[in-house]
mmCIF file of C-alpha atoms in Angstrom:
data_model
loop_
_atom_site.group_PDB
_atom_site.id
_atom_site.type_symbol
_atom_site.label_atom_id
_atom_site.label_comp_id
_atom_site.label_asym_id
_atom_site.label_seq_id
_atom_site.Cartn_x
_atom_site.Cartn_y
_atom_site.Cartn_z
ATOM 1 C CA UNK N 18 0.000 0.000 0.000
ATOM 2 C CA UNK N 19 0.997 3.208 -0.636
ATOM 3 C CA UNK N 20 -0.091 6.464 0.841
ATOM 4 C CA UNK N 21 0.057 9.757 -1.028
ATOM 5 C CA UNK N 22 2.167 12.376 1.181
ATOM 6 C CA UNK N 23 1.872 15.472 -1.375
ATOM 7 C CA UNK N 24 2.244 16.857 -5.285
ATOM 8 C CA UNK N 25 5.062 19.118 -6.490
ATOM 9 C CA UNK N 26 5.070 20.428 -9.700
ATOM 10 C CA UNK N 27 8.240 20.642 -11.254
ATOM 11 C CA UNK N 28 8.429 21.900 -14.235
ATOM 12 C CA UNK N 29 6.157 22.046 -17.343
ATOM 13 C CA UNK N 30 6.515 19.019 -18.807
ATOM 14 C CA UNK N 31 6.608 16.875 -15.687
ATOM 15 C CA UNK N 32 4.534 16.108 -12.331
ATOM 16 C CA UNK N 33 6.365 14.378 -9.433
ATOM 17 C CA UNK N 34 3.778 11.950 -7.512
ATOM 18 C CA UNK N 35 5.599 11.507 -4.307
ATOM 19 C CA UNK N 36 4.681 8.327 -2.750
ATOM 20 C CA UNK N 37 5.256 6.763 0.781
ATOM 21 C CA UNK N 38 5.627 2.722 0.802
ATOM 22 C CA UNK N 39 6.034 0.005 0.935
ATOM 23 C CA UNK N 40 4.284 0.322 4.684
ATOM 24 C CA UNK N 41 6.699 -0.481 7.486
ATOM 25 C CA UNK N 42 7.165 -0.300 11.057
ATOM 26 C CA UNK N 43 9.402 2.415 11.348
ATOM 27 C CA UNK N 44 8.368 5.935 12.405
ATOM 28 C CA UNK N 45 6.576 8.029 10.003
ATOM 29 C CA UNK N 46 8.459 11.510 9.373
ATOM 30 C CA UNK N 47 5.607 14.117 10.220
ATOM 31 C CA UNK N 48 4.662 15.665 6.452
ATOM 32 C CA UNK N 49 5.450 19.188 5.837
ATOM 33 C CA UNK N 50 3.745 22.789 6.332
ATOM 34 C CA UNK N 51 2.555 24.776 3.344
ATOM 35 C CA UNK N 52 5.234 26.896 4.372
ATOM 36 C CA UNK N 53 8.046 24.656 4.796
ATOM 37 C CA UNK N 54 6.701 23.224 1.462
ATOM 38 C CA UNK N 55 7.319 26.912 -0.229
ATOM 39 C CA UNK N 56 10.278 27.476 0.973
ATOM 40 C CA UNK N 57 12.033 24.163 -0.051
ATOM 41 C CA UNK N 58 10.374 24.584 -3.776
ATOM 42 C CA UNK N 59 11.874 28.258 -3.626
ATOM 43 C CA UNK N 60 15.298 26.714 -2.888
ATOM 44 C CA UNK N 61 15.251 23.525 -5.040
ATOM 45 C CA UNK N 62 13.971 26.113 -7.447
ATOM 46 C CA UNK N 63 10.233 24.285 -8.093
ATOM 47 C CA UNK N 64 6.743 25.672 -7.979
ATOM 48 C CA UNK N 65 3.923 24.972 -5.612
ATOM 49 C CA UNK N 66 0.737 25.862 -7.688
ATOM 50 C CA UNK N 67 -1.877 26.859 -5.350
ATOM 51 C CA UNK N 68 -5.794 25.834 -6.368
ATOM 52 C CA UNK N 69 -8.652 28.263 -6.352
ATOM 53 C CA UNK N 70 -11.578 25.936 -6.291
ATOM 54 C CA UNK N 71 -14.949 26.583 -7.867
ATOM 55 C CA UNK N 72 -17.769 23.932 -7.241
ATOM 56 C CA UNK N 73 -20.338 23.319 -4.884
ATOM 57 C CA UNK N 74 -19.907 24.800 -1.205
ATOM 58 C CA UNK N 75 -19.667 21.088 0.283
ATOM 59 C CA UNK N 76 -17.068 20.321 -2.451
ATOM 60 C CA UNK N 77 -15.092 23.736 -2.209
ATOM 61 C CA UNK N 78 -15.130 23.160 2.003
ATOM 62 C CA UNK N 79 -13.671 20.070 1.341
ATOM 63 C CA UNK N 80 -10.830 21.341 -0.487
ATOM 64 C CA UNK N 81 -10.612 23.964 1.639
ATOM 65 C CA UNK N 82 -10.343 22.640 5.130
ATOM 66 C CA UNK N 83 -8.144 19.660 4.064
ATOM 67 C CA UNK N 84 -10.857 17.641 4.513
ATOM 68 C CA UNK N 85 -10.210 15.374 1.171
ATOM 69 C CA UNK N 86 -7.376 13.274 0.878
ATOM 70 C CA UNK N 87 -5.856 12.905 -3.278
ATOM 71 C CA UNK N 88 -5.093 9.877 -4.355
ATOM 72 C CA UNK N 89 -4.058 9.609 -8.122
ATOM 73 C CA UNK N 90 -3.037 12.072 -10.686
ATOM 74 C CA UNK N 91 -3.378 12.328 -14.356
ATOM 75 C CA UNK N 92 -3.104 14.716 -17.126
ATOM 76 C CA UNK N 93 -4.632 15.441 -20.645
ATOM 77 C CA UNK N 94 -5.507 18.181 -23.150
ATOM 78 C CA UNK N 95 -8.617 18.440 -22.271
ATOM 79 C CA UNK N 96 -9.311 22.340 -24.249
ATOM 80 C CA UNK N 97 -6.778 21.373 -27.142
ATOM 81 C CA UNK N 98 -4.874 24.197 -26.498
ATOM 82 C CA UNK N 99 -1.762 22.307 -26.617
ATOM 83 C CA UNK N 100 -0.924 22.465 -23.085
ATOM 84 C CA UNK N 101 -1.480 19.359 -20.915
ATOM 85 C CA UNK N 102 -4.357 20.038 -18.336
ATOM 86 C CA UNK N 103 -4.286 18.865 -14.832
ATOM 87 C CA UNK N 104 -6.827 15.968 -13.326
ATOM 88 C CA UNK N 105 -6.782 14.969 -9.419
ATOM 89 C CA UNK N 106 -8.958 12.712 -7.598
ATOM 90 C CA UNK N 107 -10.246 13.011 -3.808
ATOM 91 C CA UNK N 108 -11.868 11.371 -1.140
ATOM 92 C CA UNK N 109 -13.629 12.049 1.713
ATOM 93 C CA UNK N 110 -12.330 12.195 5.011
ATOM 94 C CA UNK N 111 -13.963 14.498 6.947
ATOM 95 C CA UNK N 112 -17.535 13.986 5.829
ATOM 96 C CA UNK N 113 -17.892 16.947 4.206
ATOM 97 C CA UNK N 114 -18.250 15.784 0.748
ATOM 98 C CA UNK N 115 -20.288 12.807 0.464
ATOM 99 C CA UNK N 116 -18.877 11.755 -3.091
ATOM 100 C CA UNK N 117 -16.133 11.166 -5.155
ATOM 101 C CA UNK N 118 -13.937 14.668 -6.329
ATOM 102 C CA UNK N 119 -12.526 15.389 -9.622
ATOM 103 C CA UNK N 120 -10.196 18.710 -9.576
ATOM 104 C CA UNK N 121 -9.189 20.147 -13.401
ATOM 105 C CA UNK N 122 -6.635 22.599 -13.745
ATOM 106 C CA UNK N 123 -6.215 24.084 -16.934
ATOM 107 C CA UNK N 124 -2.328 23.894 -18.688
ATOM 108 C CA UNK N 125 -1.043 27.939 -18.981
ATOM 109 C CA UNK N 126 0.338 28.536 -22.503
ATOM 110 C CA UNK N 127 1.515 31.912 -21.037
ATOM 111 C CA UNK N 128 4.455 29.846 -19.215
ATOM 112 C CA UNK N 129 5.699 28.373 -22.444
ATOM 113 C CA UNK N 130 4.993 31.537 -24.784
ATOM 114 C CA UNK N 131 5.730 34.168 -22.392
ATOM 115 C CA UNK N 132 4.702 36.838 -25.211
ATOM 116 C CA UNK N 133 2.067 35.357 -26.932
ATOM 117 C CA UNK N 134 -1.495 35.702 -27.527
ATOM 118 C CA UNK N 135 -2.430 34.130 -23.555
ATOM 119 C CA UNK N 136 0.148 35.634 -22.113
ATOM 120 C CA UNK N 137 -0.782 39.116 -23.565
ATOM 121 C CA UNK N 138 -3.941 38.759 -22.372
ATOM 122 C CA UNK N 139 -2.819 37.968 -18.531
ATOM 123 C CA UNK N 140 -1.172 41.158 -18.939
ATOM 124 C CA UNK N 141 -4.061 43.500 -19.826
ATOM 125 C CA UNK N 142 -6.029 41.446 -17.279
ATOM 126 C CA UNK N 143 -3.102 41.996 -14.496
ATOM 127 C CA UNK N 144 -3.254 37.971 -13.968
ATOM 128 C CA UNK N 145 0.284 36.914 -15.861
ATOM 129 C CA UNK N 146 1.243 34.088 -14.314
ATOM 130 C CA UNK N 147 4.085 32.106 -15.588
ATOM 131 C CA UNK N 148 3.237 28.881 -13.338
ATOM 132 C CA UNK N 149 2.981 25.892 -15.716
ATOM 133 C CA UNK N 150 -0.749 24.833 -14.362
ATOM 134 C CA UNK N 151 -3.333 28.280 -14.184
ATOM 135 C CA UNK N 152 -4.785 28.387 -10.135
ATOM 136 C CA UNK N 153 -8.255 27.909 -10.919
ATOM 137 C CA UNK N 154 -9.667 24.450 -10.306
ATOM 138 C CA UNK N 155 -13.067 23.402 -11.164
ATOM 139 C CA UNK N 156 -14.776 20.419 -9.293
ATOM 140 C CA UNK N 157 -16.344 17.918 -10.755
ATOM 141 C CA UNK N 158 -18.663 15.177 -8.310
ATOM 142 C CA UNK N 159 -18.710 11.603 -8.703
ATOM 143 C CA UNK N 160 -20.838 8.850 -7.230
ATOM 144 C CA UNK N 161 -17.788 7.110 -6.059
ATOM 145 C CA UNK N 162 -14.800 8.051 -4.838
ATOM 146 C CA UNK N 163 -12.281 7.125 -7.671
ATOM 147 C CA UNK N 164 -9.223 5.445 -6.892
ATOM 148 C CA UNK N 165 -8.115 5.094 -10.629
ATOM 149 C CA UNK N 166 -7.885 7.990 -13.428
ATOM 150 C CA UNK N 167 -7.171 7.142 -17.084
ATOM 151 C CA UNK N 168 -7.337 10.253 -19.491
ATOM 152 C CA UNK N 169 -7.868 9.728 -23.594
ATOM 153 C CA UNK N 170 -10.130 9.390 -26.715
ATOM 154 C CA UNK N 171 -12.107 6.721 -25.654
ATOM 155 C CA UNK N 172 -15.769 7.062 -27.445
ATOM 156 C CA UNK N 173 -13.713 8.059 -31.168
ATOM 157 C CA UNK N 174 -14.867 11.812 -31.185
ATOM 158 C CA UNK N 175 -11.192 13.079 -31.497
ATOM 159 C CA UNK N 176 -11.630 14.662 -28.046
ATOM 160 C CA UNK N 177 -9.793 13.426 -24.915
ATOM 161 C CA UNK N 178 -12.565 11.736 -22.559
ATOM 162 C CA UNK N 179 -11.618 10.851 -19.034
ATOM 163 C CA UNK N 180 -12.606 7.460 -17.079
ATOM 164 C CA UNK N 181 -12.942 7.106 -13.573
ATOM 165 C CA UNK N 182 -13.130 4.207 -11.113
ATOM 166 C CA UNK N 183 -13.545 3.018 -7.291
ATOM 167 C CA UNK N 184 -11.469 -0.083 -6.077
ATOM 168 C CA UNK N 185 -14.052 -2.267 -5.181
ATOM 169 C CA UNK N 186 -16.677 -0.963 -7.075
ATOM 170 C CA UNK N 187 -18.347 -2.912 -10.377
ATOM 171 C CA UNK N 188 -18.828 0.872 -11.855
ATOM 172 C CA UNK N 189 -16.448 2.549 -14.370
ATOM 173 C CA UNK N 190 -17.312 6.219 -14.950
ATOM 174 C CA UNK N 191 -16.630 7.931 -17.855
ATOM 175 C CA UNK N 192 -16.523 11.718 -18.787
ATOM 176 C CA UNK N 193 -16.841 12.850 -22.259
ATOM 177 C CA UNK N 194 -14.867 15.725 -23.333
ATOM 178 C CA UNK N 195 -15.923 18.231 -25.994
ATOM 179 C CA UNK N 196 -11.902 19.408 -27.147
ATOM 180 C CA UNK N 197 -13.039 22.719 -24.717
ATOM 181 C CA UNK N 198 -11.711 21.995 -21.647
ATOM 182 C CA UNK N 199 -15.456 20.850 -20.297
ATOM 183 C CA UNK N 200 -16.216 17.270 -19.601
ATOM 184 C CA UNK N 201 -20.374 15.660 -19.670
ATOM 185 C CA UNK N 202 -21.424 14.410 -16.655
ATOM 186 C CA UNK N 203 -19.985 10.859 -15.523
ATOM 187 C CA UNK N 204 -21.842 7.958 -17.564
ATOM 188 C CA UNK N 205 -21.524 4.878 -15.880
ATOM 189 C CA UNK N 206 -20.136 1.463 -17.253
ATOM 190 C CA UNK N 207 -21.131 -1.637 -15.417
ATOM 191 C CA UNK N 208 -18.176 -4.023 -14.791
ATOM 192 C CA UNK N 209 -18.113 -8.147 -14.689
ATOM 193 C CA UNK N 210 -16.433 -7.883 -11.487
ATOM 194 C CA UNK N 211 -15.073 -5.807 -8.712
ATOM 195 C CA UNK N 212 -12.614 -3.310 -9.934
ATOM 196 C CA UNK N 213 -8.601 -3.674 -8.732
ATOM 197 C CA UNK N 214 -6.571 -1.933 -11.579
ATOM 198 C CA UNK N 215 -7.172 0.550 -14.501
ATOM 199 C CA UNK N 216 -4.564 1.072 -17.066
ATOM 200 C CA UNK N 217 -5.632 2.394 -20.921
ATOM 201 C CA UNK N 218 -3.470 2.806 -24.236
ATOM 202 C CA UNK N 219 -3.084 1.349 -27.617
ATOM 203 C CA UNK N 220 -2.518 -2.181 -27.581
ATOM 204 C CA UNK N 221 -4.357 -3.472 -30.036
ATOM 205 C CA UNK N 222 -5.150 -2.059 -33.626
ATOM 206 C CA UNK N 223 -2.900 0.277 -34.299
ATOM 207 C CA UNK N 224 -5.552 3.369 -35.183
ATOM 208 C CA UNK N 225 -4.591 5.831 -32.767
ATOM 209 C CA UNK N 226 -7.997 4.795 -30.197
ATOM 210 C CA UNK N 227 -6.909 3.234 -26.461
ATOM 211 C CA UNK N 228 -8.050 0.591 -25.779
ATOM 212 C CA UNK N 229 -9.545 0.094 -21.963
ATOM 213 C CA UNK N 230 -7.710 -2.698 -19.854
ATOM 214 C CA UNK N 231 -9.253 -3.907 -16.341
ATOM 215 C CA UNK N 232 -8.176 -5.908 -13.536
ATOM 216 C CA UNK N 233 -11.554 -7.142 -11.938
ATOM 217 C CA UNK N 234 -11.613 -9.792 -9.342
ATOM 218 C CA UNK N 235 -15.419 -11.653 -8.484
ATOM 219 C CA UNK N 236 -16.336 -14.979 -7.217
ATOM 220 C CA UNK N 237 -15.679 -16.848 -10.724
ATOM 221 C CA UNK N 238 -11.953 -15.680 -9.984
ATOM 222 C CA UNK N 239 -9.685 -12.517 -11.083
ATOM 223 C CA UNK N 240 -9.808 -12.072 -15.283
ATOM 224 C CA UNK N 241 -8.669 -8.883 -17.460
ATOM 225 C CA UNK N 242 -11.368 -7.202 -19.469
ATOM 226 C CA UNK N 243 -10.369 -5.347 -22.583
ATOM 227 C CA UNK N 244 -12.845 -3.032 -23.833
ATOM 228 C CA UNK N 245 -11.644 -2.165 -27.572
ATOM 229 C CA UNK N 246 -13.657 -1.046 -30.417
ATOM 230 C CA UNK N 247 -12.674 0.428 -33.983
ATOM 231 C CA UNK N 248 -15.096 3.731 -33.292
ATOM 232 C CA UNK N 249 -13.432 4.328 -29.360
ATOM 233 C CA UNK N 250 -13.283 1.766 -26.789
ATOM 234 C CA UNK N 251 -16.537 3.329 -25.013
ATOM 235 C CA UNK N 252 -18.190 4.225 -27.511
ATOM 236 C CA UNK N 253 -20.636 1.421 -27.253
ATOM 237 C CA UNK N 254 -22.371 -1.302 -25.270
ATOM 238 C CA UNK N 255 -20.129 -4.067 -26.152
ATOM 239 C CA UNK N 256 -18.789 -6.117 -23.649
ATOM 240 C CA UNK N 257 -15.442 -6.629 -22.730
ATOM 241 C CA UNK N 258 -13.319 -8.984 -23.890
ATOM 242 C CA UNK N 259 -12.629 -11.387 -20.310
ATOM 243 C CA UNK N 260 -9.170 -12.858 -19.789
ATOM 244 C CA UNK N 261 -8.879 -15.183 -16.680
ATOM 245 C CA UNK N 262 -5.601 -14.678 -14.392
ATOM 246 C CA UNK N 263 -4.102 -17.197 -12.743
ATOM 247 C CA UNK N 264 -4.211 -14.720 -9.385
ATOM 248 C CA UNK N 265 -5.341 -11.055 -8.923
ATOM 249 C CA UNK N 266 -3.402 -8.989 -10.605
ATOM 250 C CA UNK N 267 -1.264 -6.594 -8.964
ATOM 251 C CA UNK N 268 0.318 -4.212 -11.542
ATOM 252 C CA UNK N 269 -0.376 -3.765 -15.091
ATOM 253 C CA UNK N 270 2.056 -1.665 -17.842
ATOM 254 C CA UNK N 271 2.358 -1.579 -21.292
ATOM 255 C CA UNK N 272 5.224 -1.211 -23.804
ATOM 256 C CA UNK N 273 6.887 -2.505 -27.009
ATOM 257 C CA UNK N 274 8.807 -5.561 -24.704
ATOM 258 C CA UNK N 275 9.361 -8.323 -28.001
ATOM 259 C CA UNK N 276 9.953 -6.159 -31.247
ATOM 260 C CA UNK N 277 6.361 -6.104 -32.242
ATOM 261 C CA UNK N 278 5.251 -2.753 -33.694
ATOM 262 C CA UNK N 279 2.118 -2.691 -31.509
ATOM 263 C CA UNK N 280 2.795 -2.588 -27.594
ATOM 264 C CA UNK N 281 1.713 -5.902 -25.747
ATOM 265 C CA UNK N 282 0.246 -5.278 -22.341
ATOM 266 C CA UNK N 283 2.389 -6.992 -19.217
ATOM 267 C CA UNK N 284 0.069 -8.131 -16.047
ATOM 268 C CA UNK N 285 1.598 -9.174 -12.640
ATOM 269 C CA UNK N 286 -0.474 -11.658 -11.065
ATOM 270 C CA UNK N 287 0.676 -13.694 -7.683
ATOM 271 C CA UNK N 288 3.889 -15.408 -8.890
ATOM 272 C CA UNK N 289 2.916 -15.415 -12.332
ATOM 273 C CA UNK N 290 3.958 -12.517 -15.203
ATOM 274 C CA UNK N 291 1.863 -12.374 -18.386
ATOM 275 C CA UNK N 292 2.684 -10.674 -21.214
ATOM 276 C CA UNK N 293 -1.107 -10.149 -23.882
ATOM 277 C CA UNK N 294 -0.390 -9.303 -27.348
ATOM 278 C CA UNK N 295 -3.611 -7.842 -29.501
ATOM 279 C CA UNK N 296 -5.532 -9.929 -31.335
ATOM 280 C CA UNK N 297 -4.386 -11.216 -35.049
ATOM 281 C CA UNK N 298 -5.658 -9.254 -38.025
ATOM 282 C CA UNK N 299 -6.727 -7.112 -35.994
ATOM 283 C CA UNK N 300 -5.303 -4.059 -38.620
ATOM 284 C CA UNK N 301 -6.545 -5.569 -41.907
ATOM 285 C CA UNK N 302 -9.967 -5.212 -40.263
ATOM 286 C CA UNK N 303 -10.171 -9.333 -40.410
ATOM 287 C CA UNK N 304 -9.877 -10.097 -36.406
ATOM 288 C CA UNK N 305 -10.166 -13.150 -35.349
ATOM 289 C CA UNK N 306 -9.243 -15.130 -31.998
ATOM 290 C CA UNK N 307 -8.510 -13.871 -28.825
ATOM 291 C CA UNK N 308 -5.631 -11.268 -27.582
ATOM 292 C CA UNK N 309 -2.615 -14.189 -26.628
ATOM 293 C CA UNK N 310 -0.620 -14.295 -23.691
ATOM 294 C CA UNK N 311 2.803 -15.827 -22.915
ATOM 295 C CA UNK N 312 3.577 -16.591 -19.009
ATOM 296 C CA UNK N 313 5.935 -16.763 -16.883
ATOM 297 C CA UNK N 314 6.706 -18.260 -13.321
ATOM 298 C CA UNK N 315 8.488 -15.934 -11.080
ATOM 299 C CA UNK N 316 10.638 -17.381 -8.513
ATOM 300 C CA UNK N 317 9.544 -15.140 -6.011
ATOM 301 C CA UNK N 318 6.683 -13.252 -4.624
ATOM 302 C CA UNK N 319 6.254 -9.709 -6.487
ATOM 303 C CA UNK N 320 4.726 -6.668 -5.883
ATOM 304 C CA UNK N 321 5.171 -4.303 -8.517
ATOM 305 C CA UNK N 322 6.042 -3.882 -12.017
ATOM 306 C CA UNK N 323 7.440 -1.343 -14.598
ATOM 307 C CA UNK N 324 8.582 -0.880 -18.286
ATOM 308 C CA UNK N 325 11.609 0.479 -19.615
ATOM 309 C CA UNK N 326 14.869 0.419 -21.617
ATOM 310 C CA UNK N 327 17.065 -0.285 -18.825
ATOM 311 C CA UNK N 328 19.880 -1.978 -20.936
ATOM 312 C CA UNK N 329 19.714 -0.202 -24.427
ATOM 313 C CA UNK N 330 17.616 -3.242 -26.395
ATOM 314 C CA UNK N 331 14.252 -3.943 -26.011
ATOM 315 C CA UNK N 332 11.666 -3.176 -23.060
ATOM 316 C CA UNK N 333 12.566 -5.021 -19.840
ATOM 317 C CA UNK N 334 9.585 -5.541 -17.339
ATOM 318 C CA UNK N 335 11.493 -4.477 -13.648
ATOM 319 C CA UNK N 336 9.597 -6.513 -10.817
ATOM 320 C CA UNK N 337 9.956 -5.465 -7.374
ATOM 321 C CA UNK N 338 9.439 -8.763 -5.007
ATOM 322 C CA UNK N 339 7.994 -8.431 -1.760
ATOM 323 C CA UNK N 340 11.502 -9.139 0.270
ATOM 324 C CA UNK N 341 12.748 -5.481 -1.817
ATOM 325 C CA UNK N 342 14.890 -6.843 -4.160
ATOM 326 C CA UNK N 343 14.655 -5.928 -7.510
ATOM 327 C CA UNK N 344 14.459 -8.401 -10.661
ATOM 328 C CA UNK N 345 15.376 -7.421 -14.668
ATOM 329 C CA UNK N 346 13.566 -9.862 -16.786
ATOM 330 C CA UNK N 347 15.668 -10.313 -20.182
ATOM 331 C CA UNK N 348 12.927 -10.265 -23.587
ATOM 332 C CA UNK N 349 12.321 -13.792 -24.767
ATOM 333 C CA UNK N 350 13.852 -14.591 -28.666
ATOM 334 C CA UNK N 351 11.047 -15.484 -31.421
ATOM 335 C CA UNK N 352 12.232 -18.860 -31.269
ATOM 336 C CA UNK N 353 11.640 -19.886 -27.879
ATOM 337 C CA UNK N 354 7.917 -17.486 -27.665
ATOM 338 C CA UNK N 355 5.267 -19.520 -27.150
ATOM 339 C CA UNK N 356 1.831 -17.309 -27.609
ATOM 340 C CA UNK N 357 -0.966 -19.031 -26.190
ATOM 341 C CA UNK N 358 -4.565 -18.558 -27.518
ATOM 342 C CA UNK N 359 -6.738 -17.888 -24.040
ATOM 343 C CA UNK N 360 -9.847 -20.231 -24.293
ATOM 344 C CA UNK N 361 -10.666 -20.550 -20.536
ATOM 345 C CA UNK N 362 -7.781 -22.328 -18.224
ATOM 346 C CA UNK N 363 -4.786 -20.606 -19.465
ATOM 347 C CA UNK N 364 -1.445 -22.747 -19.650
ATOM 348 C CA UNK N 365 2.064 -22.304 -18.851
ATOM 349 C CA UNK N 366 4.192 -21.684 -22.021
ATOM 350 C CA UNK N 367 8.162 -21.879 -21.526
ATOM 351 C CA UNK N 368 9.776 -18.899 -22.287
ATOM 352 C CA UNK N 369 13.772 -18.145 -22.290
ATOM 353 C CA UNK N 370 16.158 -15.936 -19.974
ATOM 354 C CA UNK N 371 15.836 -16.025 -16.092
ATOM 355 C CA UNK N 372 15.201 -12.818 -14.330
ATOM 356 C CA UNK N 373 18.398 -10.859 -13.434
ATOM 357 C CA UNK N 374 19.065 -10.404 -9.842
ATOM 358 C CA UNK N 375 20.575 -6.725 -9.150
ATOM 359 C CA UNK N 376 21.814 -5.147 -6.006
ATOM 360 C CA UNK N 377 19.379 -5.262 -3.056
ATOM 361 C CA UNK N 378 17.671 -1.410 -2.998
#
């Protein structure tokens, strides 16, 4: 678990999620004042972007009084203005606010074109500001309080939509954007399952449209649902496609980890690391089959995942285990690949190159 201590923004093309965890017993240091939070920024030479909420009075008291606690962070043009926008989510812990919080914070163009047309008009409005996110931050309820925030074009309008979700809950929300910087109110998608993880991209035909990938867990066991569709992966009432894993899944990434031009999608579930390519044909607008998945035993108990190019070649997955050691898994060759077809009861397929023990962290 991991608990959210506070945001930073540090410069314009970056946000800096500082995170607490894994959990231990050791003692806590004591987060922070506003002002000692200034003055480091001021000295490390970062900005603290303050928030002017607008909203309903509950929601705005909320914000005000400290009385909702973030927990994720995501960003997206919402205005198509060319500046990335700012989303936060909230919940509840001083029962002012009875429902889930979305925060927006519009990008500031003025901080990356200090003399053009925005930036002009700050001036003749004495409100330049060249902080990379503008202060004012409209609230947006939810039914839920969302634990998972995924920001793209997911109903094929050309506008970026955002999706919204509660751990726990068998609800995904979604919010339509109209390429203005306003979002419709939330639409709700019913699940198959209890929702545990939320990650969305382009995985599977390569037209530019996310598709939606879900960790659910439910009585008939944990599965993956990809929601994918050639006119946005929202923008209708099919169902998802349902992938069972062999254990609930406890990160999720995506990347291009075997040389194939569209990303597959990497799952860690118990002791078990999946890698689910899209499904065949899927670009000639012939699909057929199911997405396939390779897997992989893990010699150890893991707790997180991540993509990258850690040794100049392909994607490696890094896998933290649960002792804190970290693991380098090496990209399998074509030869020794063994995709699977899902139908059901998936199977082990042997795969080559052991994960690579480095330093303890």
């Amino acid at each position: 678990m991991h608990s959210l201590r506070f945001i930073k923004l540090i410069d314009i093309f970056s946000l800096c999620l500082v995170l607490i965890g894994p959990m231990s017993s050791s003692p806590i240091t004591p987060l922070a004042t506003a002002d000692e939070m200034r003055s480091e920024a001021a000295t490390a030479g970062d900005q603290i972007i303050a928030a002017h909420y607008t909203g309903r009075a509950d929601q705005v008291a909320a914000l005000n009084i400290s009385a909702a606690r973030p927990l994720s962070l995501t960003a997206a043009d919402l205005d198509e203005d060319g500046i990335l926008d700012v989303i936060a989510d909230y919940t509840s812990i001083g029962g002012v606010a009875q429902s889930g919080l979305l925060s927006l914070q519009r990008g500031n163009a003025a901080a990356i074109y200090p003399y053009g047309d925005v930036a002009h008009a700050q001036r003749a409005a004495g409100t330049f500001t060249d902080a990379p996110v503008l202060p004012e931050a409209v609230l947006i309820g939810l039914a839920e309080t969302p634990n998972f925030l995924a920001a793209s074009d997911f109903d094929g309008d050309g506008h970026a939509d955002m999706l919204a979700g509660a751990a726990g809950s068998r609800t995904l929300y979604l919010l339509q954007g109209d390429g203005h910087g306003e979002l419709a109110p939330a639409r709700p998608i019913a699940l198959p399952g209890q929702l545990s993880g939320l990650i969305a991209g382009e995985f599977d035909a390569p037209d530019g449209l996310a598709e939606v990938l879900v960790a659910l867990d439910g009585p008939d066991g944990s599965q993956l649902a990809i929601f994918a569709s050639p006119q946005g992966a929202l923008a209708n009432a099919n169902p998802p496609t349902l992938i069972s894993l062999p254990a609930p899944a406890l990160d999720m990434t995506l990347g291009h980890f075997t040389g194939d031009p569209r990303p597959a999608f990497a799952v860690l579930a118990g002791d078990q690391l999946l890698l689910v390519h899209g499904r065949p044909n899927v670009a000639s607008g012939t699909t057929n089959g199911l997405p396939t998945v390779e897997m992989r035993r893990l010699p150890f108990q893991a707790v997180a995942l991540v993509a990258g190019n850690f040794r100049g070649a392909e994607l490696d997955r890094a896998i933290l285990a649960r002792d804190g050691q970290l693991f380098l898994t090496r990209p399998a060759t074509a030869a020794s690949r063994s995709a699977l077809a899902l139908s059901g009861v998936m199977r082990q397929s042997a795969v080559d190159g052991r994960p690579t023990l480095l330093p303890r962290l």
